[in-house]
Amino acid sequence: MEIFTPIYSYLPYLYGAAVLLPLASFFTILIAAAKLRKAAAAVATFAIGSACALSFVALLAWLSVHYTPGHDSSPGHDSSPEHGNAHASTGDEHPHTDRPEVREQGDSPTAEVASSSDGRRADPQHTTETHAPHAAAAPAALSGTAWVLGRFGQREVTISYYIDALTVVMFCMVTLIATCIHCYAMGYMHDELHPITDHEVTLSDGRHLTRPGRFPRFFQYLSLFCFSMLGLVLAGNIAMVFVFWELVGACSYFLIGFYVERKSASNAANKAFIVNRVGDFGMIIGLMALWTSLGTFSFGDIDADGDGRKEPGIFSQVRSEANHFALATPDGMVRLGAQQQLATVAREHYTQPNMLQIMETQFPSQIGSLRESGAGYWLLVVAGIGIFCGCVGKSAQFPLHVWLPDAMEGPTPVSALVHSATMVAAGVYLVGRFFPVFAPEVLLVIAVTGCITLFLAATIAITANDIKRVLAYSTVSQLGYMMLALGVGGWLAGMMHLITHAFFKSLLFMCSGSVIHAVHTNDMRKMGGLLKKMPVTAITMLIGCLAIAGVGVPFLIGFSGYYSKDMILEQAYSLSLTNPGNALASLFFVMALGGASITAFYMFRMWFMTFVGEPRDAHAYDHAHESPPIMYLPLVLLAVLAIAVAWEPVMIGYAVIPAGILIWQSSKRGWFAAIRSPNGGHASHDDHAGSHGGATHQAGGGHHAADDQHGHGSIPSRVEHHDHGHAAHPGEGPLPWTLRGVVGMIVIAVVGGTLIAAILPRDLLSGLALKNLLEQARPAGTAADAVGKWVQWTWPNEHTAHEEANHARIVVPVTLFATGTWVLGIGLATAMYGRRYLNAEDVRRQFSPIYRLLINKWWFDELYDWLFVRPTHVVARVAAGVDRSWIDGLLHAIAAAAKSVSVFWDKLADRTIVDGAANLTAHWTHSVGLALRQVQTGKLRQYVMFIVVGALALFILISFFWNSTLAR
Amino acid sequence: MDLLTQPVSVSHYMVVGAMLFVCGVICMATKRNALGVLMGIELVLNGANLNFVAFGSRILRNDSLGMDGQLMALFVIVLAAAEAAVALAIALNFYNNHASIDVDQADDLKG
């Protein structure tokens, strides 16, 4: 591990390269799209794959320096590891011999002397530490400036970075998912290599639009998006975050409107961008509040005015080390808020010439009392709410949630990458990053918003019939969950859920894309019974649904969603216990439970409707087939991560053993032959994916001829007529495992996994767990309880719920409740859609008013249409009318006046004067010439006479006028 | 009328020269025949010759040979001859074009 230590000092460069590689790919594809064609995908995938490799190298480098091993505790219990981790992290913060501009924050007074990385491991005496030192800990972070854009006196705007454990984890997650999506998109967007007939666009003469394919452009936009997202994660100041925020929004606009000729798609793109802008309006207000009061945008401490000293950044100003990292209104805000008091002081001293100096000396003595009286606190709240407004827009929280379901108009890889795992997570990431700056009142607002969102979206998802809409509303609901988690004080819970959600949600979207690719429809009412036809997709989607429902064996083991959801519920419960009798605080917990239950219900409704039961549309069913390996291999990888990303490393046995058994069994039944003959065997599928949507099939013609011949027989005959002339596809067809085999595999996995977990050193490896990795980035001061100033609530710190003392009080009931939610949800879904004991139609009729409310999405779109869109149209029409009649009229009048002036002037000056003068001159010349012409008679004798007469005249003249004195 | 009583001097020569000149000019101006015009030119030149001779003679300057005027007159005669040759060539060409040497018919340069 130590070999990675020298790389640590180059971490900023590593991340800078990871951010810029996709940008380079963007420009490459932009310039050379016509030449690259299919290779554009390879360029983009190579770029993001390299960024992924760099991110993991950076992770190893980070771990080599900041490893925080845990302590002995049973699985599912997370009490002591946090003690040890948090305390060990205080030992991390003595400065390393890095390059001068890199600095880590927070030298805690309780820092250990040991400076080598070995000395930090496994300190047994920390098991009995109290929480007091934890409160005085700032996360280890590298912050520095890459480029100064402008200096304004004491302040500057820079391109800077801020790298802590959260950045490291986010980079790994984003790049890994992006790489999987790039591979997946290579198969999914295969149609775009040929001209496409778009059956959703009808031209004016009734035909469907035929357009050339846009394959390279898709990867160009994906690369730009990856660059923007990674830049956002790396950003070290909030202004840079804002720039990348907008860039991510622009990329989302491009990608949603990829099928730009479709009115629905271009409307959806507009809607997404405009709704995001509404949120960004609030964000700018927050930015303004921060800039004017704090004088800096930077998160960490950087040297702003070039004097060699580091000025405190936003985090240090709001939670200063001297104050034990407790939240306090920073000096700048107190100053701004206390204008009245300052004005009084100024008035007392205004006659004196050094009034400003007097005020400056008086102010620091008064600042404490001013802060106590609450001066400037409102600015802190405004800044927090402003920044949160941006997150409301970006993460589709209520009331700006309306854009995300419509954003499903984009191709499915876009939905998987942008609108489930990364861009919408950017809002949650920013709340997590900016967490130390949020006042408790702001946290309350966040929690309320999250709570409303999660419930609202979950209810709408129950009735949605489009498979992608279900997932979109699910995303909105889960984002609400994350906001709720952050709002109730659960920083680690929210971030954990962000990471686990990214994996299983992108998995779910990609599976849905695989289904859509196969049956060419989004409507779940036309699906059914696809389990046998698309087993890989079905199983991975099942894994995703289990993960999102938080399924697990209580207190033992579970899918990734189980851990993160449990943490959220524990923190919500802890909040309600800490504020007893407060209805709103209890409401958060109840809503979270309700939301979890509804989530489980609608996810399994979706799964059952798609994969189980009788096929509802024979045509769609017949054409269904498993996706090519380039599409289903990322699914498998993400499924593995959806199961195991939140596990402790010692539980690796539980994943490796079943994976090994599955691979062995599958290859024994010939499942991997399909991989050895990659896209060649599947080209026909892509071809008739392109020409589908109606009647004619071209390249896959043989397939459908066979279809007609065989008819709809039993499963074996369907398997047969997939062999259309080329290699057989053993990957399509019945599952390669039997039920007995699967049960046996589970038993072996449990036994073997437990053995391995007992053998491996739990303490040593626990630092690799996601939870402990994120714990390193816990914002300063959040390990202590928070108390609101205006709202008399107490936010318990996250460690409270996991203390030994509270185990029976908090963890046990919450875990049981959580288990109850998924049992209830999945049970109801099975009853209604799996086994069909209850009829969904009857339920719908019974609750028809509620059903109408939900199917119309609570009428939000109509509400916004009437409130905002129609008035805007009216105003626009009025403005257009004014433009046409008055402004255009004015312009026409000016033009006519100029024209008449010019006509008049032309007549007067040009024609009369100038032309007249010229003509007159010519006329005179002519007449003189005519006159002189008379002289030239051509008669010789006359000329002689002229000579004679002339000479005579000359003689006479000279004789008269010649001065006789000169002649002498 | 003093000229009629005084001894012969430059003035007498000049008068004769002037009379020749005037006759020549009248001949040039009034003759319709081109050759007549040429004759007039000869007269004019000879009148000028007399003037030269008069002014270059010993009558005016005693210390010279009195031949300067004669020499100039010789030049002028040579020039007159040359010019007559050229003029006759012109007249010949004119006759070839117009079949006449009436100068009144030479109005091709009429403007």
CSV table of N, CA, C and O in Angstrom, one decimal, chain A residues 823-918:
chain,number,residue,atom,x,y,z
A,823,VAL,N,-41.2,-5.9,3.6
A,823,VAL,CA,-42.1,-7.1,3.6
A,823,VAL,C,-43.5,-6.7,3.2
A,823,VAL,O,-44.1,-7.3,2.3
A,824,LEU,N,-44.0,-5.6,3.7
A,824,LEU,CA,-45.3,-5.1,3.4
A,824,LEU,C,-45.4,-4.7,1.9
A,824,LEU,O,-46.3,-5.2,1.2
A,825,GLY,N,-44.4,-3.9,1.5
A,825,GLY,CA,-44.5,-3.5,0.1
A,825,GLY,C,-44.4,-4.6,-0.9
A,825,GLY,O,-45.2,-4.7,-1.8
A,826,ILE,N,-43.4,-5.4,-0.7
A,826,ILE,CA,-43.2,-6.5,-1.7
A,826,ILE,C,-44.4,-7.5,-1.6
A,826,ILE,O,-44.8,-8.0,-2.6
A,827,GLY,N,-44.8,-7.7,-0.4
A,827,GLY,CA,-46.0,-8.6,-0.2
A,827,GLY,C,-47.2,-8.1,-1.0
A,827,GLY,O,-47.9,-8.8,-1.7
A,828,LEU,N,-47.5,-6.8,-0.8
A,828,LEU,CA,-48.6,-6.3,-1.5
A,828,LEU,C,-48.5,-6.3,-3.0
A,828,LEU,O,-49.4,-6.6,-3.8
A,829,ALA,N,-47.3,-6.0,-3.5
A,829,ALA,CA,-47.0,-6.0,-4.9
A,829,ALA,C,-47.1,-7.5,-5.5
A,829,ALA,O,-47.7,-7.7,-6.5
A,830,THR,N,-46.6,-8.4,-4.7
A,830,THR,CA,-46.8,-9.8,-5.1
A,830,THR,C,-48.2,-10.2,-5.2
A,830,THR,O,-48.7,-10.9,-6.1
A,831,ALA,N,-49.0,-9.8,-4.2
A,831,ALA,CA,-50.4,-10.1,-4.1
A,831,ALA,C,-51.2,-9.5,-5.3
A,831,ALA,O,-52.0,-10.2,-5.9
A,832,MET,N,-50.8,-8.3,-5.7
A,832,MET,CA,-51.6,-7.6,-6.7
A,832,MET,C,-51.1,-8.0,-8.1
A,832,MET,O,-51.8,-8.1,-9.0
A,833,TYR,N,-49.7,-8.1,-8.3
A,833,TYR,CA,-49.2,-8.2,-9.6
A,833,TYR,C,-48.5,-9.5,-9.9
A,833,TYR,O,-48.3,-9.9,-11.0
A,834,GLY,N,-48.0,-10.1,-8.8
A,834,GLY,CA,-47.2,-11.4,-9.0
A,834,GLY,C,-48.2,-12.5,-9.0
A,834,GLY,O,-48.3,-13.3,-10.0
A,835,ARG,N,-48.9,-12.7,-7.9
A,835,ARG,CA,-49.8,-13.9,-7.9
A,835,ARG,C,-51.2,-13.5,-8.3
A,835,ARG,O,-52.0,-14.4,-8.4
A,836,ARG,N,-51.5,-12.2,-8.3
A,836,ARG,CA,-52.8,-11.8,-8.7
A,836,ARG,C,-53.9,-12.3,-7.8
A,836,ARG,O,-55.0,-12.7,-8.3
A,837,TYR,N,-53.7,-12.2,-6.5
A,837,TYR,CA,-54.8,-12.5,-5.6
A,837,TYR,C,-55.7,-11.4,-5.5
A,837,TYR,O,-56.9,-11.5,-5.4
A,838,LEU,N,-55.2,-10.2,-5.6
A,838,LEU,CA,-56.0,-9.0,-5.7
A,838,LEU,C,-56.0,-8.5,-7.1
A,838,LEU,O,-55.0,-8.5,-7.8
A,839,ASN,N,-57.1,-7.9,-7.5
A,839,ASN,CA,-57.1,-7.4,-8.9
A,839,ASN,C,-56.8,-5.9,-8.8
A,839,ASN,O,-57.5,-5.1,-8.1
A,840,ALA,N,-55.8,-5.5,-9.6
A,840,ALA,CA,-55.5,-4.1,-9.7
A,840,ALA,C,-56.6,-3.2,-10.2
A,840,ALA,O,-56.8,-2.1,-9.7
A,841,GLU,N,-57.3,-3.8,-11.1
A,841,GLU,CA,-58.4,-3.0,-11.7
A,841,GLU,C,-59.5,-2.6,-10.6
A,841,GLU,O,-60.0,-1.5,-10.5
A,842,ASP,N,-59.8,-3.6,-9.7
A,842,ASP,CA,-60.8,-3.4,-8.7
A,842,ASP,C,-60.3,-2.3,-7.7
A,842,ASP,O,-61.0,-1.4,-7.3
A,843,VAL,N,-59.0,-2.4,-7.4
A,843,VAL,CA,-58.4,-1.4,-6.4
A,843,VAL,C,-58.5,-0.1,-7.0
A,843,VAL,O,-58.9,0.9,-6.4
A,844,ARG,N,-58.2,0.0,-8.3
A,844,ARG,CA,-58.2,1.3,-9.0
A,844,ARG,C,-59.6,1.9,-9.0
A,844,ARG,O,-59.8,3.1,-8.7
A,845,ARG,N,-60.6,1.0,-9.2
A,845,ARG,CA,-62.0,1.6,-9.2
A,845,ARG,C,-62.4,2.0,-7.9
A,845,ARG,O,-63.1,3.0,-7.7
A,846,GLN,N,-62.0,1.2,-6.9
A,846,GLN,CA,-62.4,1.5,-5.5
A,846,GLN,C,-61.8,2.9,-5.1
A,846,GLN,O,-62.5,3.6,-4.4
A,847,PHE,N,-60.6,3.1,-5.4
A,847,PHE,CA,-60.0,4.4,-5.0
A,847,PHE,C,-59.9,5.4,-6.1
A,847,PHE,O,-58.9,6.1,-6.2
A,848,SER,N,-60.9,5.4,-6.9
A,848,SER,CA,-60.7,6.2,-8.2
A,848,SER,C,-60.4,7.7,-8.0
A,848,SER,O,-59.6,8.2,-8.8
A,849,PRO,N,-60.9,8.4,-7.0
A,849,PRO,CA,-60.4,9.8,-6.9
A,849,PRO,C,-58.9,9.9,-6.6
A,849,PRO,O,-58.2,10.7,-7.2
A,850,ILE,N,-58.4,9.0,-5.7
A,850,ILE,CA,-57.0,9.0,-5.5
A,850,ILE,C,-56.2,8.6,-6.7
A,850,ILE,O,-55.2,9.2,-7.1
A,851,TYR,N,-56.8,7.6,-7.4
A,851,TYR,CA,-56.1,7.2,-8.6
A,851,TYR,C,-56.0,8.3,-9.6
A,851,TYR,O,-55.0,8.5,-10.3
A,852,ARG,N,-57.1,9.1,-9.7
A,852,ARG,CA,-57.1,10.2,-10.7
A,852,ARG,C,-56.1,11.2,-10.3
A,852,ARG,O,-55.4,11.8,-11.1
A,853,LEU,N,-56.0,11.5,-9.0
A,853,LEU,CA,-55.0,12.4,-8.5
A,853,LEU,C,-53.6,12.0,-8.9
A,853,LEU,O,-52.7,12.8,-9.4
A,854,LEU,N,-53.3,10.7,-8.7
A,854,LEU,CA,-52.0,10.2,-8.9
A,854,LEU,C,-51.7,10.1,-10.4
A,854,LEU,O,-50.5,10.4,-10.9
A,855,ILE,N,-52.6,9.6,-11.2
A,855,ILE,CA,-52.3,9.4,-12.6
A,855,ILE,C,-52.1,10.8,-13.3
A,855,ILE,O,-51.4,10.9,-14.3
A,856,ASN,N,-52.7,11.8,-12.7
A,856,ASN,CA,-52.5,13.2,-13.2
A,856,ASN,C,-51.3,13.9,-12.6
A,856,ASN,O,-51.1,15.1,-12.7
A,857,LYS,N,-50.5,13.1,-11.8
A,857,LYS,CA,-49.3,13.6,-11.2
A,857,LYS,C,-49.6,14.8,-10.3
A,857,LYS,O,-48.8,15.8,-10.3
A,858,TRP,N,-50.7,14.7,-9.5
A,858,TRP,CA,-51.1,15.7,-8.6
A,858,TRP,C,-51.3,17.0,-9.3
A,858,TRP,O,-51.2,18.1,-8.7
A,859,TRP,N,-51.5,17.0,-10.6
A,859,TRP,CA,-51.8,18.1,-11.4
A,859,TRP,C,-50.8,19.2,-11.4
A,859,TRP,O,-51.1,20.4,-11.6
A,860,PHE,N,-49.6,18.9,-11.1
A,860,PHE,CA,-48.5,19.9,-11.0
A,860,PHE,C,-48.2,20.6,-12.3
A,860,PHE,O,-48.1,21.8,-12.4
A,861,ASP,N,-48.2,19.7,-13.4
A,861,ASP,CA,-47.9,20.3,-14.7
A,861,ASP,C,-49.0,21.2,-15.1
A,861,ASP,O,-48.7,22.3,-15.6
A,862,GLU,N,-50.3,20.9,-14.8
A,862,GLU,CA,-51.3,21.8,-15.2
A,862,GLU,C,-51.3,23.1,-14.3
A,862,GLU,O,-51.5,24.2,-14.8
A,863,LEU,N,-50.9,22.9,-13.1
A,863,LEU,CA,-50.8,24.1,-12.2
A,863,LEU,C,-49.8,25.0,-12.7
A,863,LEU,O,-50.0,26.2,-12.8
A,864,TYR,N,-48.6,24.5,-13.0
A,864,TYR,CA,-47.5,25.4,-13.5
A,864,TYR,C,-47.9,26.0,-14.8
A,864,TYR,O,-47.5,27.1,-15.1
A,865,ASP,N,-48.6,25.2,-15.6
A,865,ASP,CA,-49.0,25.7,-16.9
A,865,ASP,C,-49.9,26.9,-16.7
A,865,ASP,O,-49.7,28.0,-17.3
A,866,TRP,N,-50.9,26.8,-15.8
A,866,TRP,CA,-51.8,28.0,-15.6
A,866,TRP,C,-51.1,29.1,-14.9
A,866,TRP,O,-51.3,30.3,-15.1
A,867,LEU,N,-50.2,28.8,-13.9
A,867,LEU,CA,-49.5,29.8,-13.1
A,867,LEU,C,-48.5,30.6,-13.9
A,867,LEU,O,-48.3,31.8,-13.7
A,868,PHE,N,-47.7,29.8,-14.6
A,868,PHE,CA,-46.5,30.4,-15.2
A,868,PHE,C,-46.5,30.5,-16.7
A,868,PHE,O,-46.1,31.5,-17.3
A,869,VAL,N,-46.9,29.3,-17.3
A,869,VAL,CA,-46.6,29.2,-18.8
A,869,VAL,C,-47.6,30.1,-19.5
A,869,VAL,O,-47.2,30.9,-20.4
A,870,ARG,N,-48.9,30.0,-19.1
A,870,ARG,CA,-49.9,30.8,-19.8
A,870,ARG,C,-49.7,32.3,-19.7
A,870,ARG,O,-49.7,33.1,-20.7
A,871,PRO,N,-49.5,32.8,-18.4
A,871,PRO,CA,-49.2,34.2,-18.3
A,871,PRO,C,-48.0,34.7,-19.2
A,871,PRO,O,-48.0,35.7,-19.8
A,872,THR,N,-47.0,33.8,-19.2
A,872,THR,CA,-45.8,34.1,-20.0
A,872,THR,C,-46.2,34.2,-21.5
A,872,THR,O,-45.7,35.1,-22.2
A,873,HIS,N,-47.0,33.3,-21.9
A,873,HIS,CA,-47.5,33.4,-23.3
A,873,HIS,C,-48.2,34.6,-23.6
A,873,HIS,O,-48.1,35.3,-24.6
A,874,VAL,N,-49.1,35.0,-22.6
A,874,VAL,CA,-49.9,36.3,-22.8
A,874,VAL,C,-48.9,37.5,-22.9
A,874,VAL,O,-49.0,38.3,-23.8
A,875,VAL,N,-48.0,37.5,-22.0
A,875,VAL,CA,-47.0,38.6,-22.0
A,875,VAL,C,-46.2,38.6,-23.3
A,875,VAL,O,-46.0,39.6,-23.9
A,876,ALA,N,-45.9,37.4,-23.7
A,876,ALA,CA,-45.1,37.3,-24.9
A,876,ALA,C,-45.9,37.7,-26.1
A,876,ALA,O,-45.3,38.4,-27.0
A,877,ARG,N,-47.2,37.4,-26.2
A,877,ARG,CA,-48.0,37.8,-27.3
A,877,ARG,C,-48.1,39.4,-27.3
A,877,ARG,O,-48.0,40.0,-28.3
A,878,VAL,N,-48.3,39.9,-26.1
A,878,VAL,CA,-48.4,41.4,-26.0
A,878,VAL,C,-47.1,42.0,-26.5
A,878,VAL,O,-47.1,43.0,-27.3
A,879,ALA,N,-46.0,41.5,-26.0
A,879,ALA,CA,-44.7,42.0,-26.4
A,879,ALA,C,-44.5,41.9,-27.9
A,879,ALA,O,-44.0,42.8,-28.5
A,880,ALA,N,-44.9,40.8,-28.4
A,880,ALA,CA,-44.7,40.6,-29.9
A,880,ALA,C,-45.6,41.6,-30.6
A,880,ALA,O,-45.2,42.1,-31.6
A,881,GLY,N,-46.8,41.8,-30.1
A,881,GLY,CA,-47.7,42.8,-30.7
A,881,GLY,C,-47.1,44.2,-30.7
A,881,GLY,O,-47.1,44.9,-31.7
A,882,VAL,N,-46.6,44.6,-29.5
A,882,VAL,CA,-45.9,45.9,-29.4
A,882,VAL,C,-44.8,46.0,-30.4
A,882,VAL,O,-44.6,47.0,-31.1
A,883,ASP,N,-44.0,44.9,-30.4
A,883,ASP,CA,-42.9,44.9,-31.3
A,883,ASP,C,-43.3,45.1,-32.8
A,883,ASP,O,-42.8,45.9,-33.5
A,884,ARG,N,-44.3,44.4,-33.1
A,884,ARG,CA,-44.8,44.5,-34.5
A,884,ARG,C,-45.4,45.8,-34.8
A,884,ARG,O,-45.0,46.4,-35.9
A,885,SER,N,-46.3,46.3,-34.0
A,885,SER,CA,-47.0,47.5,-34.4
A,885,SER,C,-46.2,48.8,-34.1
A,885,SER,O,-46.0,49.6,-34.9
A,886,TRP,N,-45.7,48.9,-32.8
A,886,TRP,CA,-45.0,50.2,-32.5
A,886,TRP,C,-43.6,50.2,-33.0
A,886,TRP,O,-43.2,51.2,-33.6
A,887,ILE,N,-42.8,49.2,-32.6
A,887,ILE,CA,-41.4,49.3,-32.9
A,887,ILE,C,-41.2,49.2,-34.4
A,887,ILE,O,-40.4,50.0,-35.0
A,888,ASP,N,-41.8,48.2,-35.0
A,888,ASP,CA,-41.6,48.1,-36.4
A,888,ASP,C,-42.2,49.3,-37.1
A,888,ASP,O,-41.6,49.8,-38.1
A,889,GLY,N,-43.4,49.8,-36.6
A,889,GLY,CA,-44.0,51.0,-37.2
A,889,GLY,C,-43.0,52.2,-37.1
A,889,GLY,O,-42.9,53.0,-38.1
A,890,LEU,N,-42.4,52.4,-36.0
A,890,LEU,CA,-41.4,53.4,-35.8
A,890,LEU,C,-40.3,53.3,-36.8
A,890,LEU,O,-39.9,54.3,-37.5
A,891,LEU,N,-39.8,52.1,-36.9
A,891,LEU,CA,-38.7,51.9,-37.8
A,891,LEU,C,-39.1,52.2,-39.3
A,891,LEU,O,-38.4,52.8,-40.0
A,892,HIS,N,-40.3,51.7,-39.6
A,892,HIS,CA,-40.8,52.0,-41.0
A,892,HIS,C,-40.9,53.5,-41.2
A,892,HIS,O,-40.6,54.0,-42.3
A,893,ALA,N,-41.5,54.2,-40.2
A,893,ALA,CA,-41.6,55.6,-40.4
A,893,ALA,C,-40.3,56.3,-40.6
A,893,ALA,O,-40.2,57.2,-41.4
A,894,ILE,N,-39.3,55.9,-39.8
A,894,ILE,CA,-38.0,56.6,-39.9
A,894,ILE,C,-37.4,56.3,-41.3
A,894,ILE,O,-36.9,57.2,-41.9
A,895,ALA,N,-37.6,55.0,-41.7
A,895,ALA,CA,-37.1,54.7,-43.0
A,895,ALA,C,-37.8,55.5,-44.1
A,895,ALA,O,-37.1,56.1,-45.0
A,896,ALA,N,-39.1,55.7,-44.0
A,896,ALA,CA,-39.8,56.5,-45.0
A,896,ALA,C,-39.4,57.9,-45.0
A,896,ALA,O,-39.2,58.6,-46.1
A,897,ALA,N,-39.2,58.5,-43.8
A,897,ALA,CA,-38.8,59.9,-43.7
A,897,ALA,C,-37.4,60.1,-44.3
A,897,ALA,O,-37.1,61.0,-45.1
A,898,ALA,N,-36.5,59.1,-44.0
A,898,ALA,CA,-35.2,59.2,-44.6
A,898,ALA,C,-35.2,59.2,-46.1
A,898,ALA,O,-34.5,59.9,-46.8
A,899,LYS,N,-36.1,58.3,-46.6
A,899,LYS,CA,-36.2,58.1,-48.0
A,899,LYS,C,-36.7,59.4,-48.7
A,899,LYS,O,-36.2,59.9,-49.7
A,900,SER,N,-37.7,60.1,-48.1
A,900,SER,CA,-38.3,61.3,-48.7
A,900,SER,C,-37.2,62.4,-48.7
A,900,SER,O,-37.1,63.2,-49.6
A,901,VAL,N,-36.5,62.5,-47.6
A,901,VAL,CA,-35.4,63.5,-47.5
A,901,VAL,C,-34.4,63.3,-48.6
A,901,VAL,O,-34.0,64.2,-49.3
A,902,SER,N,-34.1,62.0,-48.8
A,902,SER,CA,-33.1,61.8,-49.8
A,902,SER,C,-33.6,62.0,-51.2
A,902,SER,O,-32.8,62.5,-52.0
A,903,VAL,N,-34.9,61.8,-51.4
A,903,VAL,CA,-35.4,62.1,-52.7
A,903,VAL,C,-35.4,63.6,-53.0
A,903,VAL,O,-34.9,64.0,-54.1
A,904,PHE,N,-35.8,64.3,-52.0
A,904,PHE,CA,-35.8,65.8,-52.2
A,904,PHE,C,-34.4,66.3,-52.4
A,904,PHE,O,-34.1,67.1,-53.3
A,905,TRP,N,-33.5,65.8,-51.6
A,905,TRP,CA,-32.1,66.3,-51.7
A,905,TRP,C,-31.5,65.9,-53.1
A,905,TRP,O,-30.7,66.7,-53.7
A,906,ASP,N,-31.9,64.7,-53.5
A,906,ASP,CA,-31.4,64.3,-54.8
A,906,ASP,C,-31.8,65.2,-55.9
A,906,ASP,O,-31.0,65.7,-56.7
A,907,LYS,N,-33.1,65.6,-55.8
A,907,LYS,CA,-33.6,66.4,-56.9
A,907,LYS,C,-32.9,67.8,-56.8
A,907,LYS,O,-32.5,68.3,-57.8
A,908,LEU,N,-32.8,68.3,-55.6
A,908,LEU,CA,-32.2,69.7,-55.5
A,908,LEU,C,-30.7,69.7,-55.8
A,908,LEU,O,-30.3,70.3,-56.8
A,909,ALA,N,-30.0,69.0,-55.0
A,909,ALA,CA,-28.6,69.1,-55.1
A,909,ALA,C,-28.0,68.4,-56.3
A,909,ALA,O,-27.3,69.0,-57.1
A,910,ASP,N,-28.4,67.2,-56.4
A,910,ASP,CA,-27.7,66.4,-57.4
A,910,ASP,C,-28.1,66.8,-58.8
A,910,ASP,O,-27.3,67.1,-59.7
A,911,ARG,N,-29.4,66.7,-59.0
A,911,ARG,CA,-29.9,66.9,-60.3
A,911,ARG,C,-29.7,68.4,-60.7
A,911,ARG,O,-29.3,68.7,-61.8
A,912,THR,N,-30.2,69.3,-59.9
A,912,THR,CA,-30.3,70.7,-60.3
A,912,THR,C,-28.9,71.3,-60.3
A,912,THR,O,-28.4,71.8,-61.3
A,913,ILE,N,-28.2,71.2,-59.1
A,913,ILE,CA,-27.0,72.0,-58.9
A,913,ILE,C,-25.8,71.3,-59.6
A,913,ILE,O,-25.2,71.8,-60.5
A,914,VAL,N,-25.6,70.1,-59.2
A,914,VAL,CA,-24.4,69.4,-59.7
A,914,VAL,C,-24.5,69.1,-61.2
A,914,VAL,O,-23.6,69.5,-62.0
A,915,ASP,N,-25.6,68.4,-61.5
A,915,ASP,CA,-25.7,68.1,-62.9
A,915,ASP,C,-25.8,69.4,-63.8
A,915,ASP,O,-25.3,69.4,-64.9
A,916,GLY,N,-26.5,70.4,-63.2
A,916,GLY,CA,-26.7,71.6,-64.0
A,916,GLY,C,-25.3,72.3,-64.2
A,916,GLY,O,-25.1,72.7,-65.4
A,917,ALA,N,-24.5,72.3,-63.2
A,917,ALA,CA,-23.2,72.9,-63.4
A,917,ALA,C,-22.4,72.2,-64.4
A,917,ALA,O,-21.8,72.8,-65.4
A,918,ALA,N,-22.4,70.9,-64.3
A,918,ALA,CA,-21.6,70.1,-65.3
A,918,ALA,C,-22.2,70.3,-66.7
A,918,ALA,O,-21.4,70.5,-67.7
